[in-house]
Coordinates of C-alpha atoms in Angstrom, one line a residue:
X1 CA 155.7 82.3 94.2
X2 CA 154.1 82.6 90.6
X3 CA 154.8 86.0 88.8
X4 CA 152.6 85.5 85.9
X5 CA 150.6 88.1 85.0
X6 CA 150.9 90.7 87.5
X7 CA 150.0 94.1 87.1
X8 CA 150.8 96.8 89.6
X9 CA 147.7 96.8 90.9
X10 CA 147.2 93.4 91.8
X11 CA 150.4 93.5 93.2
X12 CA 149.2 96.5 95.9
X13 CA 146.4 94.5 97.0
X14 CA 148.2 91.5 97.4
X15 CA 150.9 93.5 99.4
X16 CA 147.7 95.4 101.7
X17 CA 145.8 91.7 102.2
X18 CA 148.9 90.1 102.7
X19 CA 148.5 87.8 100.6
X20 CA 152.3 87.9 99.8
X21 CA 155.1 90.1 101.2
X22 CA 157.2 92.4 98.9
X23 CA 160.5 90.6 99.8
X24 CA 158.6 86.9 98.7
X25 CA 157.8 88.9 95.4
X26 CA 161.2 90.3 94.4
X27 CA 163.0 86.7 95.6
X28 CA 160.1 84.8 93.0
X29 CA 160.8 87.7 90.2
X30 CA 164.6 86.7 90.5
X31 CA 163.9 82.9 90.4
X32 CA 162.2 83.4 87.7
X33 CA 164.4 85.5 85.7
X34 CA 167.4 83.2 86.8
X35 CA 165.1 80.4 85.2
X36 CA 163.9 81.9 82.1
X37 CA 166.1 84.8 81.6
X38 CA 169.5 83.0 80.2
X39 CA 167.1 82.1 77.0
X40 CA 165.6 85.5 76.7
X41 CA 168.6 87.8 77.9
X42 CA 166.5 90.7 78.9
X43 CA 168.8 91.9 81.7
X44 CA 172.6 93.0 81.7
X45 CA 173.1 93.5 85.9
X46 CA 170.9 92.3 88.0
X47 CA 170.5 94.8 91.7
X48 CA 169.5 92.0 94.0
X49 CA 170.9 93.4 97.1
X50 CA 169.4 96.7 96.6
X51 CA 166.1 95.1 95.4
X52 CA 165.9 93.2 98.2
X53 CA 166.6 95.8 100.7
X54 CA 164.0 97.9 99.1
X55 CA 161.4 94.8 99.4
X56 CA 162.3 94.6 103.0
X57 CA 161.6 98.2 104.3
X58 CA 158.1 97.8 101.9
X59 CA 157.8 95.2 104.4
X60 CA 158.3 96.9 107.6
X61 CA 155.9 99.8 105.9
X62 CA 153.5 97.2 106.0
X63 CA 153.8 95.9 109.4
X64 CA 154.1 99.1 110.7
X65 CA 150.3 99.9 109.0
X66 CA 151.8 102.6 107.1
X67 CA 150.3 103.7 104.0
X68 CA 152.2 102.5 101.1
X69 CA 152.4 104.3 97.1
X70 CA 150.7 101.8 94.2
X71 CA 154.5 101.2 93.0
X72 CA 155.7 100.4 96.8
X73 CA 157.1 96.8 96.5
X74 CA 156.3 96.4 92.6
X75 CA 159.3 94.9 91.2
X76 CA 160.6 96.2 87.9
X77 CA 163.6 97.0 85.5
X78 CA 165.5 99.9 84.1
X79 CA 167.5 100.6 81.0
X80 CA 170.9 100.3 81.3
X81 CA 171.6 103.8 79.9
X82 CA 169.9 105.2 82.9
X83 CA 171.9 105.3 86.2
X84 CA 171.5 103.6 89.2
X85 CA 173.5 104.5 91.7
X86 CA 176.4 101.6 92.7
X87 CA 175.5 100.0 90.1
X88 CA 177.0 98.8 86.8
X89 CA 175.6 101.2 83.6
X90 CA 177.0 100.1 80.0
X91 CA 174.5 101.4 77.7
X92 CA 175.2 98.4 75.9
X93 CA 178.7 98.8 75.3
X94 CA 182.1 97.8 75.9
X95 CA 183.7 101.3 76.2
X96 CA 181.6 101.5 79.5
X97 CA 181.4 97.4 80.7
X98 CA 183.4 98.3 84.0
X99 CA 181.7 101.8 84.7
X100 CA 179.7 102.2 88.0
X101 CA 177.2 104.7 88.3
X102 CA 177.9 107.7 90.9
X103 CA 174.8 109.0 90.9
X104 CA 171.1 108.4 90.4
X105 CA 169.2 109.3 87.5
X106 CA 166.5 111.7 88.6
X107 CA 163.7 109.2 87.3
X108 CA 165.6 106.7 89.4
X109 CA 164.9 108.7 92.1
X110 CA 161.9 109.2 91.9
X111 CA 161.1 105.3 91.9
X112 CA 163.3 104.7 94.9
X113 CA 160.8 107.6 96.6
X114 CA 157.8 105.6 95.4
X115 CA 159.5 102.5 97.1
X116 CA 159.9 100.5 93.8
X117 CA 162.1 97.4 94.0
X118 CA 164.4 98.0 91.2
X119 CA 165.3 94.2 89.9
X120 CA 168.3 95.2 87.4
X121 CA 169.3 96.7 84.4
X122 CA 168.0 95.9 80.7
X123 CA 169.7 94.6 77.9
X124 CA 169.7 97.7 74.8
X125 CA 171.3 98.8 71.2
X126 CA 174.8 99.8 72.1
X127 CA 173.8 103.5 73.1
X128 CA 170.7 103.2 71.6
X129 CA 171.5 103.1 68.6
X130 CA 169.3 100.4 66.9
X131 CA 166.2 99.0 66.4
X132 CA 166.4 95.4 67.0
X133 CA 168.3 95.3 70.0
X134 CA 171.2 92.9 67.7
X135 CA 173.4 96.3 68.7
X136 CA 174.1 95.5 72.2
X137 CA 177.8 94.5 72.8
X138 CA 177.0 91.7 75.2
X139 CA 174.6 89.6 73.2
X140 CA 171.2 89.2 71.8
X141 CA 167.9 89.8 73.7
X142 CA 165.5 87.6 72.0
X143 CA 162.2 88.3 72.0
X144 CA 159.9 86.1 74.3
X145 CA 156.5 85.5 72.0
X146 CA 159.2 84.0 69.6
X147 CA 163.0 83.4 70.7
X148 CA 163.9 83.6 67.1
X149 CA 163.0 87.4 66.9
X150 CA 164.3 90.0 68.1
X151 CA 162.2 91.9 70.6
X152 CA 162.9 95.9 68.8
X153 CA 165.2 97.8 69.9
X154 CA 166.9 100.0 71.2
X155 CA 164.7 99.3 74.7
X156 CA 164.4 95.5 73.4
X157 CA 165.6 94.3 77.1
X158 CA 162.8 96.6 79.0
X159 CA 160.3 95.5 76.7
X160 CA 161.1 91.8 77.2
X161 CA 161.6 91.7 80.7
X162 CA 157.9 93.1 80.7
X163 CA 156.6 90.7 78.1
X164 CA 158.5 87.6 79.8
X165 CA 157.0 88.5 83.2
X166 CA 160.6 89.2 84.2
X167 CA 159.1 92.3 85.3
X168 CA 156.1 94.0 86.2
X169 CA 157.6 97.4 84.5
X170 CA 160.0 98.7 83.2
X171 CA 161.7 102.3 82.3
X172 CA 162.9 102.5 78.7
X173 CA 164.6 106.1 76.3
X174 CA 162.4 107.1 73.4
X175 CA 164.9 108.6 70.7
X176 CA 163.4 107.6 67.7
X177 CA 160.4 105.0 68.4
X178 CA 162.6 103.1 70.9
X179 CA 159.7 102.6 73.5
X180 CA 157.2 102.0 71.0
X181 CA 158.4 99.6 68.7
X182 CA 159.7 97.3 70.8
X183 CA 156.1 97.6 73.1
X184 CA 154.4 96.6 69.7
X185 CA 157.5 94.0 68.9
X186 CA 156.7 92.4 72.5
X187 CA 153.2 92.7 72.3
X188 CA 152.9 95.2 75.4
X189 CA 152.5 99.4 76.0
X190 CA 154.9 101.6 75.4
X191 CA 154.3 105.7 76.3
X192 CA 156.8 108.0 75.0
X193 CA 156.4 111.4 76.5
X194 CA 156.0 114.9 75.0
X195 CA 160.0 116.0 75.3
X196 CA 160.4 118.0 78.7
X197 CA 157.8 115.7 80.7
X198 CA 160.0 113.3 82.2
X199 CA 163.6 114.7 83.5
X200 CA 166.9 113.4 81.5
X201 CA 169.4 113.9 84.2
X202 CA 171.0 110.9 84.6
X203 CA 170.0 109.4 81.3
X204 CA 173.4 108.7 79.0
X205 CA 172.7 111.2 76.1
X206 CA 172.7 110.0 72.6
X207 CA 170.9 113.1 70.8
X208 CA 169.8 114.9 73.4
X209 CA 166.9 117.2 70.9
X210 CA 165.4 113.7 71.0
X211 CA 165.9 111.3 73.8
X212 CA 162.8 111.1 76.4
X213 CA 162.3 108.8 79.2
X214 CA 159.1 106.8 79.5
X215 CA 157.3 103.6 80.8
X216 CA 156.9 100.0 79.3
X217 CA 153.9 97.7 81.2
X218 CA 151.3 95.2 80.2
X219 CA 148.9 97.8 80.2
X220 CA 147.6 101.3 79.8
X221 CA 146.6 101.9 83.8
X222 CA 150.2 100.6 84.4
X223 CA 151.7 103.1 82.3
X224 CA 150.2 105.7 83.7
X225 CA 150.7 105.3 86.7
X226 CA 154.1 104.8 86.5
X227 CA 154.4 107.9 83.7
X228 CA 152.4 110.1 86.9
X229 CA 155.2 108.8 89.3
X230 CA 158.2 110.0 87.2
X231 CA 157.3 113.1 85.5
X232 CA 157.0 116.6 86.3
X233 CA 160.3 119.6 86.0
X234 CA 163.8 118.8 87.6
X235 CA 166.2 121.3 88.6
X236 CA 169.0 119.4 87.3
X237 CA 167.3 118.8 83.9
X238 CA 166.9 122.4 82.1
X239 CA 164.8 121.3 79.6
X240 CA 162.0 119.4 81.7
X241 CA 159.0 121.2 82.4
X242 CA 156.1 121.3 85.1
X243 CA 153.9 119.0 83.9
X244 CA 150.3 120.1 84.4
X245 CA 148.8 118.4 81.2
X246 CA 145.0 118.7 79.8
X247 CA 142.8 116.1 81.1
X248 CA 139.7 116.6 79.1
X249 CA 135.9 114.8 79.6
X250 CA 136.3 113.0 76.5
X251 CA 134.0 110.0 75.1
X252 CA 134.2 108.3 72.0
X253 CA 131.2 110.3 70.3
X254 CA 133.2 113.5 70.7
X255 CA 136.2 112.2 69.4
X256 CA 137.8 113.2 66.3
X257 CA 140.8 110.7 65.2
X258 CA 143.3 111.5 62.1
X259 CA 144.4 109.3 59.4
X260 CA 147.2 110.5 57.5
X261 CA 146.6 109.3 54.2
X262 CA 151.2 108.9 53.6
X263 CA 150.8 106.4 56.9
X264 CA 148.6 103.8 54.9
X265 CA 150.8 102.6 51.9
X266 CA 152.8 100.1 50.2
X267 CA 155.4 98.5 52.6
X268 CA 152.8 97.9 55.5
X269 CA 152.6 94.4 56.2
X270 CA 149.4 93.3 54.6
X271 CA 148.0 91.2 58.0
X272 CA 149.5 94.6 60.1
X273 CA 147.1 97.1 57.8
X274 CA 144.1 94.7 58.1
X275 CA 144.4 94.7 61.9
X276 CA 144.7 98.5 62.0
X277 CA 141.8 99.0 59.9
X278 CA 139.8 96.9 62.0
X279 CA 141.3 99.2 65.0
X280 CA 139.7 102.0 63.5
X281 CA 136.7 100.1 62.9
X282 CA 136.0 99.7 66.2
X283 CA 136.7 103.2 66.9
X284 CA 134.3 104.1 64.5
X285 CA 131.4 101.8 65.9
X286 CA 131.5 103.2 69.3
X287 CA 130.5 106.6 67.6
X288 CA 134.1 108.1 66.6
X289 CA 134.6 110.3 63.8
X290 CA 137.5 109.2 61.3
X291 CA 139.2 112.1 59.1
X292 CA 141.6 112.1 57.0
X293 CA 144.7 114.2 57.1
X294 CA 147.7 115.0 55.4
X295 CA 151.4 115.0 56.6
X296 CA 153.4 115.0 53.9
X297 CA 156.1 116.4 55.3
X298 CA 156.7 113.3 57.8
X299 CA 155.9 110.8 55.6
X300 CA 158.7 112.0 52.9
X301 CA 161.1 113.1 55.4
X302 CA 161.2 112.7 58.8
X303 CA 163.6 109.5 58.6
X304 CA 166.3 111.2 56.3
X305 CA 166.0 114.3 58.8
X306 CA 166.2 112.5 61.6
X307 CA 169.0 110.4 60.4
X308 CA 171.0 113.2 60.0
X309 CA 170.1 115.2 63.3
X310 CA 170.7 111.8 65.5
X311 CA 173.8 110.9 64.3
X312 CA 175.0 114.9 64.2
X313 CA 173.8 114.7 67.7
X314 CA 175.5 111.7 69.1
X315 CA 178.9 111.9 67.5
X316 CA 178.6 114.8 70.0
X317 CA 178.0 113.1 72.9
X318 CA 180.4 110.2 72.1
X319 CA 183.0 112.3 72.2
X320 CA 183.3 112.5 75.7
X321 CA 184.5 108.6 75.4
X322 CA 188.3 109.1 74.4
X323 CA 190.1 106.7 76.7
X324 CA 191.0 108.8 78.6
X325 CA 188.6 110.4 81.2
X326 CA 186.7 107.0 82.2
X327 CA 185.6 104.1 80.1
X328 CA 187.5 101.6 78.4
X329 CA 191.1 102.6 77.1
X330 CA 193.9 100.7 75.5
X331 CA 196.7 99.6 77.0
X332 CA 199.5 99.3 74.0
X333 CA 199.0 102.8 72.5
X334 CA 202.8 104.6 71.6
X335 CA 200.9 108.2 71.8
X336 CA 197.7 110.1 72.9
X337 CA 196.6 110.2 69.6
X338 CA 196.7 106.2 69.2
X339 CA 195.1 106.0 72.5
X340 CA 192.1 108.0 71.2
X341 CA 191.5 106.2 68.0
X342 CA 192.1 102.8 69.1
X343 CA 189.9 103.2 72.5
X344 CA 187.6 104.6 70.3
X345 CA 187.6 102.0 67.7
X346 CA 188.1 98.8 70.1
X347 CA 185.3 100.2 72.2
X348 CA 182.5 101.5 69.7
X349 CA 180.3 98.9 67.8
X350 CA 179.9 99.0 63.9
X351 CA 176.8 100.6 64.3
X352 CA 178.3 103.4 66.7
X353 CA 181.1 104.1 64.6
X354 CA 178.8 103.8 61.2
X355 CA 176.6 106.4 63.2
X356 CA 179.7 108.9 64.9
X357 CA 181.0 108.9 61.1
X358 CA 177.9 110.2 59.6
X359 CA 177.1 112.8 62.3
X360 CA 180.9 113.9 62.2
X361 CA 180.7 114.4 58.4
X362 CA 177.0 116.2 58.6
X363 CA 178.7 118.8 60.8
X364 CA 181.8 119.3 59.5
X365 CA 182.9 122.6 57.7
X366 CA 181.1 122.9 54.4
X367 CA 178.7 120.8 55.2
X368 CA 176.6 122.0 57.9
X369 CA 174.4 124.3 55.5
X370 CA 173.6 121.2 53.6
X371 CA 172.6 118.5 55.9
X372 CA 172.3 119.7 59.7
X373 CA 170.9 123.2 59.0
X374 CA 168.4 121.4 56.2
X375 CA 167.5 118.6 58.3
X376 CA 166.8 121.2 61.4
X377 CA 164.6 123.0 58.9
X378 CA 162.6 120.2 57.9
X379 CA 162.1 119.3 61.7
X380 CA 160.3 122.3 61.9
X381 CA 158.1 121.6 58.5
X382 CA 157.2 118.5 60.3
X383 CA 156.4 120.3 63.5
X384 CA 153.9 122.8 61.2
X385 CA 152.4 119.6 59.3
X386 CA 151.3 118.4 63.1
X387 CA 150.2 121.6 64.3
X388 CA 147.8 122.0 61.1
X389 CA 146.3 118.2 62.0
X390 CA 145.6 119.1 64.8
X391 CA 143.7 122.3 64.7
X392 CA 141.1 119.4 63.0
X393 CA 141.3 116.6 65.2
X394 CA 142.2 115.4 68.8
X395 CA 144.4 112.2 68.2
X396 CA 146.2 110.9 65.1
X397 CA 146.3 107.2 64.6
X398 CA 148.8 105.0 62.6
X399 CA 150.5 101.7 62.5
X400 CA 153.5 101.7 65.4
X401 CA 155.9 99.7 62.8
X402 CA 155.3 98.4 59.2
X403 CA 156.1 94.4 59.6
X404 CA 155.5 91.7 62.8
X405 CA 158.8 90.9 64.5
X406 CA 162.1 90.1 62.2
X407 CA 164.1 87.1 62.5
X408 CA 167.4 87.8 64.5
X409 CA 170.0 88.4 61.8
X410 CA 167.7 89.2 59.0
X411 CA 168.4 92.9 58.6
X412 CA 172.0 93.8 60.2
X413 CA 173.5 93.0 56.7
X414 CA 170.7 96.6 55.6
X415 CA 170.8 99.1 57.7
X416 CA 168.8 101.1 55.7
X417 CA 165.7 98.3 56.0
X418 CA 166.5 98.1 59.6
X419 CA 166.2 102.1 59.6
X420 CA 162.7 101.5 58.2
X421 CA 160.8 99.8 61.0
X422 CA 161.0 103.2 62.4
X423 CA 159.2 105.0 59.7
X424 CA 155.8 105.5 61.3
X425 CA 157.1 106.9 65.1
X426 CA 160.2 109.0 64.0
X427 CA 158.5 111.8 63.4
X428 CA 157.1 112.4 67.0
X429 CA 160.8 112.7 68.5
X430 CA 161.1 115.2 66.2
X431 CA 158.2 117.2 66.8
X432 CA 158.5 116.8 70.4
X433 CA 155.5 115.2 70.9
X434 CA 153.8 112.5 73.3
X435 CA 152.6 108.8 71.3
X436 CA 151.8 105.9 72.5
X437 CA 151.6 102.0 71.3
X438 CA 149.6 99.5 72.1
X439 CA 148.3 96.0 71.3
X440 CA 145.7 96.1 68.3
X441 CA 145.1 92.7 68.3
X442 CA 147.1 89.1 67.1
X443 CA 148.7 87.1 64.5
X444 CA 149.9 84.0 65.6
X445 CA 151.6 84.9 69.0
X446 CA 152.3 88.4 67.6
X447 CA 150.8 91.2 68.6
X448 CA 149.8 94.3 66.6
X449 CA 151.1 97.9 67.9
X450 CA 148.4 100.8 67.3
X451 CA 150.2 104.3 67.5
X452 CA 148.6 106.9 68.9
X453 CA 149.6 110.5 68.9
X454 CA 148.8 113.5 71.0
X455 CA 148.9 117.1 71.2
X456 CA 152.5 118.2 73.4
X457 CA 151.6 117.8 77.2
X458 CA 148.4 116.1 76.8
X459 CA 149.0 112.4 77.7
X460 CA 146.3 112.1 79.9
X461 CA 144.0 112.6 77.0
X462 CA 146.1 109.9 75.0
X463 CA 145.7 107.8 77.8
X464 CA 142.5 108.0 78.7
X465 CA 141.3 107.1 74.6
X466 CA 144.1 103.9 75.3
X467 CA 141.9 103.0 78.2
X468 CA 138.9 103.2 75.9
X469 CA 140.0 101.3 73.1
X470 CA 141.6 97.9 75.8
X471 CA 138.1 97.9 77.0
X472 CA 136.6 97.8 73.0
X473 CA 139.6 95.9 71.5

């Protein structure tokens, strides 16, 4: 059956008038992706058995007259840093190629509930550690508006399974604009949570301050519906929260948007500002009211501080993978201390071990005070510069990356350039807080990404304003 196009909801209705059954969708979804997928490379393992399964008790729902969820029988993906149970979970590298997951993540869980069909697992960064998704140890995904692009990274798979209609959605981790820039890479929407929403049990840490679950769909009523499904506090997950949120009356007339003045500078593509500007213009026509703000504080330093707090973080959480415990491990070594560092080194990536160095020198002795401690206090001069913004308006607005898609290969030689396309959604991990991208318009087949950034715990008033601007755009 044709998959083009689907959106959640189309697919209940479908599945309520019969118009196709759930296990016809998931067998089409996987022709499809056996079809077009070897091109794009969007997924690392796919679940068929499971999936399949799960479309078959949808099924028997059905015939049954049972009332089924809006995500019962939707087919979708899930980043493979994020375990499902049974199933193979590399986080894109070759220290875990052979490691089945024992458990399921909580969010996991919460999708089987739903009665999701779970295709497979997305192609990602090694560890999420990039923003082109060139980092995975197991190959290129490319993106699908261009095959000579990468799709963003580190959720590059997630975001072009969704974009190839290889899925309808897809879970992706948010650790510094990993959702977002990808969604606006791929041309789709990407929600990253305010940190504690969505559980991380289950989720392979890389700095766990920063790292937040959240959904990737071709549009806003998707998202949230799938972000409603999966959040909310988890006992295994001390950090989550119950999730109440603000759901406010809000219209356009009302609304008070912030433009930092740092956000709109040199270095933005020049096609990319003019279709943000227009963004706003829109905004403005339907009776919005555009201030600017300041945050200086973000725009100066929120990628030095957060390149020193992620990698501090994660050459933390890497250590774990010594060779020894589970993972890969070499079989020549002549001691344990050869069998660390050559596990270690065979195993990693450059951009891993580039990353575990830095974060292993920022907290060793006599050096702590300078870098960790200082970046930690910047985080929280960032964290005061969007508290201040917000005491004046309701949502801040900004580009979600600088530049339209790369070419595959352009930037791995410049890590620091490739550290740029982050600039403009680093600063949200850091401060905890929810943002969201989505399409602003076209150039050639790319799209646009429009950032939008909300108050912690108030999503459903970032949604609800995306809502409004897809039905102005």
């Amino acid at each position: 059956m044709e998959v083009k196009n689907l959106t959640i909801s189309k697919v209940h209705q479908g599945l309520i008038n019969k118009e196709f059954s759930a296990f016809e969708l998931a067998q089409g979804f996987f022709e499809k992706i056996q079809l077009k997928d070897p091109e794009i490379f969007s997924y690392l393992t796919l679940n068929k058995e499971q999936a399949l399964s799960q479309a078959k008790e949808v099924d028997e729902m059905i015939a049954k007259k049972e009332e089924i969820s809006l995500l019962a029988g939707v087919p979708c993906a899930v980043k493979d840093n994020i375990l499902l149970k049974d199933l193979r979970c590399t986080a894109g590298s070759k220290i875990l190629e052979n490691y089945i997951a024992p458990y399921d993540a909580t969010v996991v869980e919460k999708l089987k509930k739903e009665k999701a069909v779970i295709l497979g697992k997305t192609n990602m960064d090694e560890f999420a550690m990039g923003s082109s998704n060139e980092y995975s140890a197991f190959g290129v995904t490319k993106n699908p508006l261009d095959l000579e692009r990468v799709p963003g990274g580190s959720s590059g798979g997630s975001a072009a399974a969704v974009a190839g209609d290889l899925a309808i959605f897809s879970l992706g981790s948010d650790t510094g604009g990993s959702i977002r820039q990808p969604a606006s890479f791929c041309g789709i929407v990407g929600l990253k949570p305010t940190y504690g929403a969505v559980s991380r049990y289950g989720l392979i840490a890389m700095a766990s301050s920063l790292d937040q679950i959240g959904p990737l769909a071709k549009n806003i009523e998707d998202v949230e519906t799938v972000f409603n499904a999966i959040k909310g506090r988890d006992k295994m997950d001390s950090t989550s929260v119950d999730f109440l949120g603000r759901n406010e009356d809000l219209e356009l007339k009302d609304l008070v948007i912030g433009l930092p003045k740092e956000y709109f500078i040199k270095g933005v593509d020049r096609e990319v500002d003019k279709i943000i500007k227009e963004s706003i213009k829109k905004f403005e026509n339907q009776g919005a009211k555009i201030e600017e703000i300041s945050l200086p504080n973000c725009t100066d330093y929120s990628l030095a501080a957060y390149y020193i707090i992620m990698p501090s973080e994660a050459s933390s959480n890497l250590a774990r993978y010594d060779g020894i415990k589970y993972g890969f491990s070499v079989k020549d070594a002549k001691d344990l201390m050869e069998t660390y560092f050559n596990s270690r080194e065979q195993g990693f990536g450059e951009e891993v071990r580039r990353r575990i160095m830095l974060g292993a020198f920022a907290l060793s002795s006599g050096y702590y005070d300078a870098y960790y401690l200082r970046a930690q206090k910047v985080r929280t001069l960032i964290r005061e510069d969007f508290q201040k913004a917000f005491k004046k308006v309701k949502i801040i607005l900004t580009p979600t990356a600088p530049t339209l898609p790369f070419k595959i290969g352009e930037k791995t030689k410049d890590p620091l350039s490739m550290y740029l396309s982050d600039i403009f959604v680093t600063a949200v991990n850091l401060a905890g807080l929810p943002g969201i991208s989505l399409p602003a318009g076209s150039i050639g087949n790319f799209s646009v990404g429009l950032h939008l950034i909300g108050k912690p715990f108030e999503e459903k008033n970032l949604l609800k304003i995306g809502k409004i601007f897809e039905k102005i755009r």
